[in-house]
Short mmCIF file of N, CA and C in Angstrom, two decimals:
data_model
loop_
_atom_site.label_atom_id
_atom_site.label_comp_id
_atom_site.label_asym_id
_atom_site.label_seq_id
_atom_site.Cartn_x
_atom_site.Cartn_y
_atom_site.Cartn_z
N MET A 1 162.85 189.43 112.15
CA MET A 1 161.79 188.80 112.93
C MET A 1 160.44 189.32 112.44
N SER A 2 159.53 188.43 112.14
CA SER A 2 158.22 188.84 111.64
C SER A 2 157.26 189.10 112.80
N ALA A 3 156.29 189.96 112.53
CA ALA A 3 155.30 190.31 113.54
C ALA A 3 154.33 189.15 113.73
N SER A 4 153.79 189.04 114.93
CA SER A 4 152.86 187.97 115.28
C SER A 4 151.43 188.51 115.37
N ASP A 5 150.48 187.60 115.49
CA ASP A 5 149.09 188.01 115.70
C ASP A 5 148.99 188.94 116.91
N GLU A 6 149.73 188.60 117.96
CA GLU A 6 149.70 189.43 119.17
C GLU A 6 150.23 190.84 118.89
N ASP A 7 151.27 190.95 118.08
CA ASP A 7 151.81 192.27 117.72
C ASP A 7 150.76 193.10 116.97
N PHE A 8 150.09 192.47 116.02
CA PHE A 8 149.08 193.19 115.25
C PHE A 8 147.91 193.60 116.15
N MET A 9 147.52 192.70 117.07
CA MET A 9 146.43 193.04 117.98
C MET A 9 146.84 194.16 118.92
N ARG A 10 148.07 194.12 119.40
CA ARG A 10 148.54 195.22 120.26
C ARG A 10 148.53 196.55 119.51
N HIS A 11 148.82 196.51 118.23
CA HIS A 11 148.75 197.71 117.39
C HIS A 11 147.31 198.23 117.36
N ALA A 12 146.35 197.33 117.13
CA ALA A 12 144.94 197.71 117.10
C ALA A 12 144.50 198.28 118.45
N ILE A 13 144.92 197.65 119.52
CA ILE A 13 144.57 198.12 120.85
C ILE A 13 145.19 199.50 121.12
N ALA A 14 146.43 199.69 120.69
CA ALA A 14 147.08 200.99 120.86
C ALA A 14 146.32 202.07 120.08
N LEU A 15 145.84 201.73 118.89
CA LEU A 15 145.05 202.68 118.11
C LEU A 15 143.74 203.01 118.83
N SER A 16 143.14 202.02 119.46
CA SER A 16 141.89 202.28 120.19
C SER A 16 142.13 203.29 121.30
N ARG A 17 143.24 203.15 121.97
CA ARG A 17 143.59 204.10 123.05
C ARG A 17 143.91 205.48 122.46
N ARG A 18 144.67 205.52 121.37
CA ARG A 18 145.05 206.80 120.76
C ARG A 18 143.80 207.58 120.32
N GLY A 19 142.91 206.90 119.65
CA GLY A 19 141.69 207.55 119.19
C GLY A 19 140.83 208.04 120.34
N MET A 20 140.70 207.20 121.36
CA MET A 20 139.90 207.56 122.52
C MET A 20 140.51 208.77 123.24
N GLU A 21 141.81 208.72 123.51
CA GLU A 21 142.46 209.79 124.26
C GLU A 21 142.52 211.10 123.48
N SER A 22 142.52 211.02 122.16
CA SER A 22 142.55 212.24 121.35
C SER A 22 141.17 212.85 121.18
N GLY A 23 140.14 212.13 121.61
CA GLY A 23 138.79 212.62 121.48
C GLY A 23 138.17 212.37 120.12
N ALA A 24 138.78 211.49 119.33
CA ALA A 24 138.28 211.21 117.99
C ALA A 24 136.97 210.43 118.01
N GLY A 25 136.81 209.57 119.01
CA GLY A 25 135.61 208.74 119.09
C GLY A 25 135.77 207.69 120.16
N GLY A 26 134.97 206.64 120.04
CA GLY A 26 134.98 205.56 121.03
C GLY A 26 136.28 204.77 121.02
N PRO A 27 136.45 203.89 122.00
CA PRO A 27 137.70 203.16 122.20
C PRO A 27 137.85 201.93 121.30
N PHE A 28 137.98 202.17 120.00
CA PHE A 28 138.07 201.07 119.04
C PHE A 28 139.19 201.35 118.03
N GLY A 29 140.00 200.32 117.74
CA GLY A 29 141.07 200.45 116.77
C GLY A 29 141.15 199.21 115.90
N ALA A 30 141.70 199.36 114.70
CA ALA A 30 141.79 198.23 113.78
C ALA A 30 142.96 198.40 112.82
N VAL A 31 143.52 197.28 112.40
CA VAL A 31 144.56 197.28 111.37
C VAL A 31 144.26 196.18 110.35
N VAL A 32 144.59 196.47 109.11
CA VAL A 32 144.49 195.47 108.04
C VAL A 32 145.91 195.02 107.72
N VAL A 33 146.11 193.70 107.73
CA VAL A 33 147.42 193.12 107.51
C VAL A 33 147.39 192.24 106.27
N LEU A 34 148.37 192.43 105.41
CA LEU A 34 148.50 191.62 104.20
C LEU A 34 149.96 191.21 104.08
N ASP A 35 150.20 189.95 103.88
CA ASP A 35 151.56 189.43 103.72
C ASP A 35 152.47 189.82 104.89
N GLY A 36 151.91 189.78 106.09
CA GLY A 36 152.69 190.05 107.29
C GLY A 36 153.01 191.51 107.55
N LYS A 37 152.35 192.42 106.80
CA LYS A 37 152.60 193.85 106.97
C LYS A 37 151.29 194.61 107.15
N VAL A 38 151.30 195.61 108.01
CA VAL A 38 150.14 196.48 108.17
C VAL A 38 150.03 197.36 106.93
N VAL A 39 148.92 197.27 106.23
CA VAL A 39 148.71 198.10 105.05
C VAL A 39 147.82 199.30 105.35
N ALA A 40 147.07 199.23 106.46
CA ALA A 40 146.23 200.36 106.84
C ALA A 40 145.80 200.19 108.29
N GLU A 41 145.47 201.33 108.89
CA GLU A 41 145.00 201.32 110.26
C GLU A 41 143.87 202.32 110.40
N GLY A 42 143.13 202.18 111.48
CA GLY A 42 142.06 203.13 111.74
C GLY A 42 141.63 203.07 113.19
N PHE A 43 141.08 204.17 113.65
CA PHE A 43 140.43 204.17 114.95
C PHE A 43 139.09 204.86 114.79
N ASN A 44 138.23 204.67 115.76
CA ASN A 44 136.88 205.20 115.69
C ASN A 44 136.93 206.73 115.59
N GLN A 45 136.20 207.27 114.60
CA GLN A 45 136.15 208.71 114.37
C GLN A 45 134.72 209.21 114.22
N VAL A 46 133.79 208.48 114.78
CA VAL A 46 132.37 208.81 114.61
C VAL A 46 132.06 210.22 115.09
N THR A 47 132.42 210.54 116.32
CA THR A 47 132.02 211.84 116.88
C THR A 47 132.87 212.99 116.37
N SER A 48 134.10 212.74 116.01
CA SER A 48 134.97 213.83 115.54
C SER A 48 134.72 214.19 114.07
N THR A 49 134.15 213.26 113.30
CA THR A 49 133.87 213.53 111.89
C THR A 49 132.38 213.63 111.60
N ASN A 50 131.56 213.42 112.64
CA ASN A 50 130.10 213.40 112.47
C ASN A 50 129.69 212.40 111.40
N ASP A 51 130.37 211.27 111.40
CA ASP A 51 130.12 210.20 110.43
C ASP A 51 129.82 208.91 111.18
N PRO A 52 128.56 208.48 111.23
CA PRO A 52 128.22 207.26 111.98
C PRO A 52 128.84 205.99 111.40
N THR A 53 129.38 206.07 110.19
CA THR A 53 130.02 204.89 109.60
C THR A 53 131.53 204.86 109.84
N ALA A 54 132.08 205.86 110.52
CA ALA A 54 133.53 205.96 110.71
C ALA A 54 134.01 205.11 111.88
N HIS A 55 133.57 203.86 111.90
CA HIS A 55 134.06 202.90 112.89
C HIS A 55 135.49 202.52 112.52
N ALA A 56 136.24 202.07 113.50
CA ALA A 56 137.65 201.74 113.27
C ALA A 56 137.83 200.76 112.12
N GLU A 57 137.01 199.73 112.08
CA GLU A 57 137.15 198.70 111.05
C GLU A 57 136.87 199.27 109.66
N VAL A 58 135.82 200.08 109.55
CA VAL A 58 135.46 200.66 108.25
C VAL A 58 136.56 201.63 107.79
N VAL A 59 137.07 202.43 108.72
CA VAL A 59 138.16 203.35 108.38
C VAL A 59 139.37 202.56 107.87
N ALA A 60 139.73 201.50 108.58
CA ALA A 60 140.89 200.68 108.18
C ALA A 60 140.65 200.00 106.83
N ILE A 61 139.45 199.49 106.61
CA ILE A 61 139.13 198.83 105.34
C ILE A 61 139.20 199.83 104.19
N ARG A 62 138.62 201.01 104.38
CA ARG A 62 138.66 202.04 103.33
C ARG A 62 140.10 202.41 103.00
N ARG A 63 140.89 202.61 104.03
CA ARG A 63 142.29 203.00 103.80
C ARG A 63 143.09 201.89 103.14
N ALA A 64 142.83 200.65 103.54
CA ALA A 64 143.54 199.51 102.93
C ALA A 64 143.21 199.41 101.45
N CYS A 65 141.95 199.53 101.11
CA CYS A 65 141.55 199.45 99.70
C CYS A 65 142.20 200.59 98.90
N ALA A 66 142.23 201.78 99.48
CA ALA A 66 142.86 202.91 98.79
C ALA A 66 144.36 202.66 98.62
N ALA A 67 145.00 202.17 99.66
CA ALA A 67 146.45 201.94 99.60
C ALA A 67 146.81 200.86 98.59
N LEU A 68 145.95 199.84 98.49
CA LEU A 68 146.23 198.73 97.59
C LEU A 68 145.68 198.95 96.19
N GLY A 69 144.82 199.95 96.04
CA GLY A 69 144.25 200.25 94.73
C GLY A 69 143.30 199.18 94.24
N ARG A 70 142.55 198.61 95.18
CA ARG A 70 141.56 197.59 94.79
C ARG A 70 140.41 197.60 95.79
N PHE A 71 139.26 197.04 95.38
CA PHE A 71 138.09 197.09 96.24
C PHE A 71 137.87 195.82 97.05
N ASP A 72 138.78 194.88 96.95
CA ASP A 72 138.66 193.69 97.78
C ASP A 72 139.97 193.48 98.54
N LEU A 73 139.85 192.81 99.66
CA LEU A 73 141.03 192.58 100.52
C LEU A 73 141.30 191.09 100.69
N ARG A 74 141.10 190.35 99.61
CA ARG A 74 141.43 188.92 99.67
C ARG A 74 142.89 188.76 100.08
N GLY A 75 143.14 187.80 100.95
CA GLY A 75 144.49 187.56 101.43
C GLY A 75 144.83 188.33 102.70
N ALA A 76 143.97 189.26 103.10
CA ALA A 76 144.25 190.12 104.25
C ALA A 76 143.46 189.68 105.48
N THR A 77 143.98 190.09 106.64
CA THR A 77 143.32 189.85 107.92
C THR A 77 143.08 191.19 108.60
N LEU A 78 141.92 191.32 109.21
CA LEU A 78 141.57 192.50 109.99
C LEU A 78 141.76 192.17 111.46
N TYR A 79 142.58 192.95 112.14
CA TYR A 79 142.77 192.84 113.59
C TYR A 79 142.03 194.02 114.20
N THR A 80 141.11 193.75 115.10
CA THR A 80 140.32 194.81 115.68
C THR A 80 140.21 194.65 117.18
N SER A 81 140.23 195.77 117.87
CA SER A 81 140.24 195.74 119.33
C SER A 81 138.93 195.25 119.92
N CYS A 82 137.88 195.16 119.10
CA CYS A 82 136.59 194.67 119.58
C CYS A 82 135.88 193.90 118.47
N GLU A 83 135.11 192.93 118.87
CA GLU A 83 134.30 192.16 117.91
C GLU A 83 133.49 193.13 117.06
N PRO A 84 133.50 192.98 115.75
CA PRO A 84 132.82 193.94 114.88
C PRO A 84 131.31 194.01 115.12
N CYS A 85 130.79 195.23 115.04
CA CYS A 85 129.34 195.43 115.06
C CYS A 85 128.77 194.89 113.75
N PRO A 86 127.45 194.84 113.60
CA PRO A 86 126.89 194.33 112.34
C PRO A 86 127.36 195.07 111.09
N MET A 87 127.50 196.40 111.17
CA MET A 87 127.97 197.15 109.99
C MET A 87 129.39 196.75 109.63
N CYS A 88 130.26 196.68 110.64
CA CYS A 88 131.67 196.36 110.39
C CYS A 88 131.83 194.90 109.97
N LEU A 89 131.00 194.05 110.51
CA LEU A 89 131.02 192.64 110.09
C LEU A 89 130.64 192.54 108.62
N ALA A 90 129.58 193.25 108.23
CA ALA A 90 129.16 193.24 106.82
C ALA A 90 130.27 193.82 105.94
N ALA A 91 130.89 194.90 106.37
CA ALA A 91 131.99 195.49 105.59
C ALA A 91 133.13 194.50 105.43
N SER A 92 133.40 193.71 106.47
CA SER A 92 134.46 192.70 106.41
C SER A 92 134.14 191.63 105.37
N TYR A 93 132.88 191.23 105.32
CA TYR A 93 132.48 190.27 104.29
C TYR A 93 132.56 190.88 102.90
N TRP A 94 132.05 192.12 102.74
CA TRP A 94 132.08 192.77 101.44
C TRP A 94 133.51 192.99 100.96
N ALA A 95 134.43 193.23 101.89
CA ALA A 95 135.83 193.43 101.53
C ALA A 95 136.53 192.12 101.18
N ARG A 96 135.85 191.02 101.43
CA ARG A 96 136.41 189.68 101.14
C ARG A 96 137.68 189.39 101.94
N LEU A 97 137.71 189.89 103.18
CA LEU A 97 138.85 189.59 104.05
C LEU A 97 138.95 188.09 104.26
N ASP A 98 140.16 187.61 104.47
CA ASP A 98 140.36 186.19 104.75
C ASP A 98 139.97 185.84 106.18
N ALA A 99 140.16 186.80 107.11
CA ALA A 99 139.87 186.52 108.52
C ALA A 99 139.73 187.82 109.29
N VAL A 100 139.06 187.72 110.43
CA VAL A 100 138.95 188.81 111.39
C VAL A 100 139.40 188.27 112.74
N VAL A 101 140.29 189.00 113.40
CA VAL A 101 140.77 188.63 114.74
C VAL A 101 140.40 189.78 115.66
N TYR A 102 139.74 189.49 116.78
CA TYR A 102 139.28 190.56 117.66
C TYR A 102 139.67 190.29 119.11
N ALA A 103 139.67 191.35 119.92
CA ALA A 103 140.03 191.26 121.34
C ALA A 103 138.76 191.28 122.20
N ASN A 104 138.23 192.46 122.49
CA ASN A 104 137.01 192.54 123.30
C ASN A 104 135.83 191.94 122.54
N GLY A 105 134.87 191.40 123.29
CA GLY A 105 133.69 190.80 122.68
C GLY A 105 132.47 191.71 122.78
N GLN A 106 131.37 191.24 122.22
CA GLN A 106 130.12 192.00 122.23
C GLN A 106 129.70 192.38 123.65
N ALA A 107 129.80 191.45 124.57
CA ALA A 107 129.38 191.71 125.95
C ALA A 107 130.27 192.78 126.60
N ASP A 108 131.55 192.77 126.28
CA ASP A 108 132.47 193.79 126.81
C ASP A 108 132.06 195.18 126.31
N ALA A 109 131.72 195.26 125.03
CA ALA A 109 131.31 196.54 124.45
C ALA A 109 129.98 197.00 125.06
N ALA A 110 129.06 196.08 125.21
CA ALA A 110 127.76 196.43 125.81
C ALA A 110 127.93 196.96 127.23
N ALA A 111 128.87 196.41 127.96
CA ALA A 111 129.08 196.81 129.35
C ALA A 111 129.54 198.26 129.49
N ILE A 112 130.08 198.85 128.40
CA ILE A 112 130.51 200.25 128.47
C ILE A 112 129.63 201.16 127.59
N GLY A 113 128.46 200.65 127.21
CA GLY A 113 127.49 201.48 126.50
C GLY A 113 127.42 201.31 125.00
N PHE A 114 128.15 200.34 124.45
CA PHE A 114 128.12 200.09 123.00
C PHE A 114 127.43 198.74 122.77
N ASP A 115 126.11 198.72 122.97
CA ASP A 115 125.35 197.48 122.88
C ASP A 115 124.72 197.35 121.50
N ASP A 116 125.19 196.40 120.73
CA ASP A 116 124.69 196.18 119.37
C ASP A 116 123.71 195.02 119.28
N ALA A 117 123.34 194.43 120.41
CA ALA A 117 122.45 193.26 120.39
C ALA A 117 121.15 193.59 119.67
N TRP A 118 120.61 194.78 119.90
CA TRP A 118 119.36 195.16 119.25
C TRP A 118 119.51 195.21 117.74
N LEU A 119 120.68 195.64 117.28
CA LEU A 119 120.90 195.74 115.84
C LEU A 119 121.03 194.35 115.22
N TYR A 120 121.71 193.44 115.91
CA TYR A 120 121.77 192.06 115.42
C TYR A 120 120.36 191.49 115.29
N ARG A 121 119.49 191.78 116.25
CA ARG A 121 118.10 191.29 116.19
C ARG A 121 117.35 191.95 115.04
N GLU A 122 117.53 193.26 114.85
CA GLU A 122 116.84 193.97 113.78
C GLU A 122 117.18 193.41 112.41
N VAL A 123 118.43 193.09 112.18
CA VAL A 123 118.85 192.56 110.88
C VAL A 123 118.10 191.27 110.57
N ALA A 124 117.84 190.48 111.58
CA ALA A 124 117.16 189.19 111.40
C ALA A 124 115.63 189.33 111.37
N THR A 125 115.11 190.51 111.67
CA THR A 125 113.67 190.74 111.72
C THR A 125 113.13 190.99 110.31
N PRO A 126 111.96 190.43 109.97
CA PRO A 126 111.37 190.72 108.66
C PRO A 126 111.21 192.23 108.46
N VAL A 127 111.38 192.70 107.24
CA VAL A 127 111.38 194.12 106.92
C VAL A 127 110.15 194.82 107.50
N ALA A 128 108.98 194.26 107.34
CA ALA A 128 107.74 194.92 107.78
C ALA A 128 107.66 195.06 109.31
N GLN A 129 108.48 194.32 110.03
CA GLN A 129 108.41 194.34 111.50
C GLN A 129 109.58 195.09 112.13
N ARG A 130 110.46 195.67 111.36
CA ARG A 130 111.62 196.38 111.91
C ARG A 130 111.21 197.69 112.57
N ALA A 131 112.00 198.13 113.53
CA ALA A 131 111.75 199.38 114.23
C ALA A 131 111.89 200.58 113.29
N LEU A 132 112.78 200.49 112.31
CA LEU A 132 112.97 201.54 111.31
C LEU A 132 111.98 201.29 110.17
N PRO A 133 110.99 202.16 110.00
CA PRO A 133 110.01 201.93 108.92
C PRO A 133 110.71 201.87 107.56
N MET A 134 110.32 200.88 106.78
CA MET A 134 110.85 200.71 105.44
C MET A 134 109.69 200.40 104.50
N ARG A 135 109.73 200.98 103.30
CA ARG A 135 108.72 200.67 102.30
C ARG A 135 109.35 200.66 100.93
N ARG A 136 108.83 199.84 100.09
CA ARG A 136 109.35 199.69 98.74
C ARG A 136 108.62 200.65 97.81
N LEU A 137 109.35 201.27 96.88
CA LEU A 137 108.77 202.24 95.98
C LEU A 137 109.50 202.21 94.64
N LEU A 138 108.76 202.23 93.56
CA LEU A 138 109.29 202.28 92.19
C LEU A 138 110.24 201.12 91.86
N ALA A 139 109.89 199.94 92.34
CA ALA A 139 110.73 198.77 92.11
C ALA A 139 110.90 198.47 90.62
N ALA A 140 109.84 198.59 89.83
CA ALA A 140 109.94 198.28 88.39
C ALA A 140 110.95 199.21 87.70
N GLU A 141 110.95 200.48 88.06
CA GLU A 141 111.89 201.42 87.46
C GLU A 141 113.33 201.10 87.88
N ALA A 142 113.50 200.75 89.12
CA ALA A 142 114.83 200.41 89.61
C ALA A 142 115.32 199.10 88.99
N LEU A 143 114.42 198.17 88.76
CA LEU A 143 114.79 196.90 88.13
C LEU A 143 115.30 197.10 86.71
N GLU A 144 114.84 198.15 86.03
CA GLU A 144 115.35 198.44 84.69
C GLU A 144 116.85 198.71 84.73
N VAL A 145 117.30 199.41 85.74
CA VAL A 145 118.75 199.68 85.88
C VAL A 145 119.49 198.37 86.14
N PHE A 146 118.92 197.51 86.98
CA PHE A 146 119.54 196.20 87.22
C PHE A 146 119.64 195.40 85.92
N ALA A 147 118.60 195.45 85.11
CA ALA A 147 118.63 194.73 83.84
C ALA A 147 119.71 195.30 82.92
N ASP A 148 119.83 196.62 82.92
CA ASP A 148 120.88 197.25 82.12
C ASP A 148 122.27 196.83 82.62
N TRP A 149 122.42 196.68 83.92
CA TRP A 149 123.70 196.24 84.50
C TRP A 149 124.08 194.86 83.95
N THR A 150 123.12 193.96 83.87
CA THR A 150 123.43 192.61 83.39
C THR A 150 123.88 192.61 81.93
N ARG A 151 123.48 193.64 81.18
CA ARG A 151 123.88 193.75 79.77
C ARG A 151 125.12 194.60 79.56
N LYS A 152 125.59 195.25 80.60
CA LYS A 152 126.72 196.17 80.49
C LYS A 152 128.01 195.37 80.24
N ALA A 153 128.58 195.56 79.07
CA ALA A 153 129.74 194.77 78.66
C ALA A 153 130.99 195.03 79.50
N ASP A 154 131.13 196.23 80.00
CA ASP A 154 132.36 196.58 80.74
C ASP A 154 132.17 196.62 82.26
N ARG A 155 131.13 195.95 82.75
CA ARG A 155 130.91 195.97 84.21
C ARG A 155 132.02 195.22 84.92
N VAL A 156 132.33 195.66 86.12
CA VAL A 156 133.37 195.02 86.92
C VAL A 156 132.66 194.15 87.97
N PRO A 157 132.77 192.85 87.85
CA PRO A 157 132.08 191.98 88.82
C PRO A 157 132.76 192.03 90.19
N TYR A 158 131.97 191.90 91.20
CA TYR A 158 132.46 191.77 92.55
C TYR A 158 131.47 191.00 93.35
#
């Protein structure tokens, strides 16, 4: 008998509980599934590792790529106990996942103190108007490296 979407989501939810109860971080869990099998799992480890990027989805994506020996997850689905934040959403796109399936939504996360609405707004705000000051410096020098990349015969496209 093969596992169903519900089975994979229950796995992600169980991971969210395990991570939360162990004190690893917030109540979030995720699994990456390829060809009907879990290839990697993760739960939030932000506070236990002092790593603000150690969200469940990012942990699962990193582990899946390591397990598969490749930097893309084409053909795979991410099951996550909560709708991805902007960082995790971007990581899902960069990983080239085929799909993301989630349980709790943005409003559910906001209701318990994980409100990412401001971050979604910031991403859409012009650079000069963002709350985090940003300035461009040495663009011409950095563009030289980009130009060298385009000429690099052994570059790996992604």
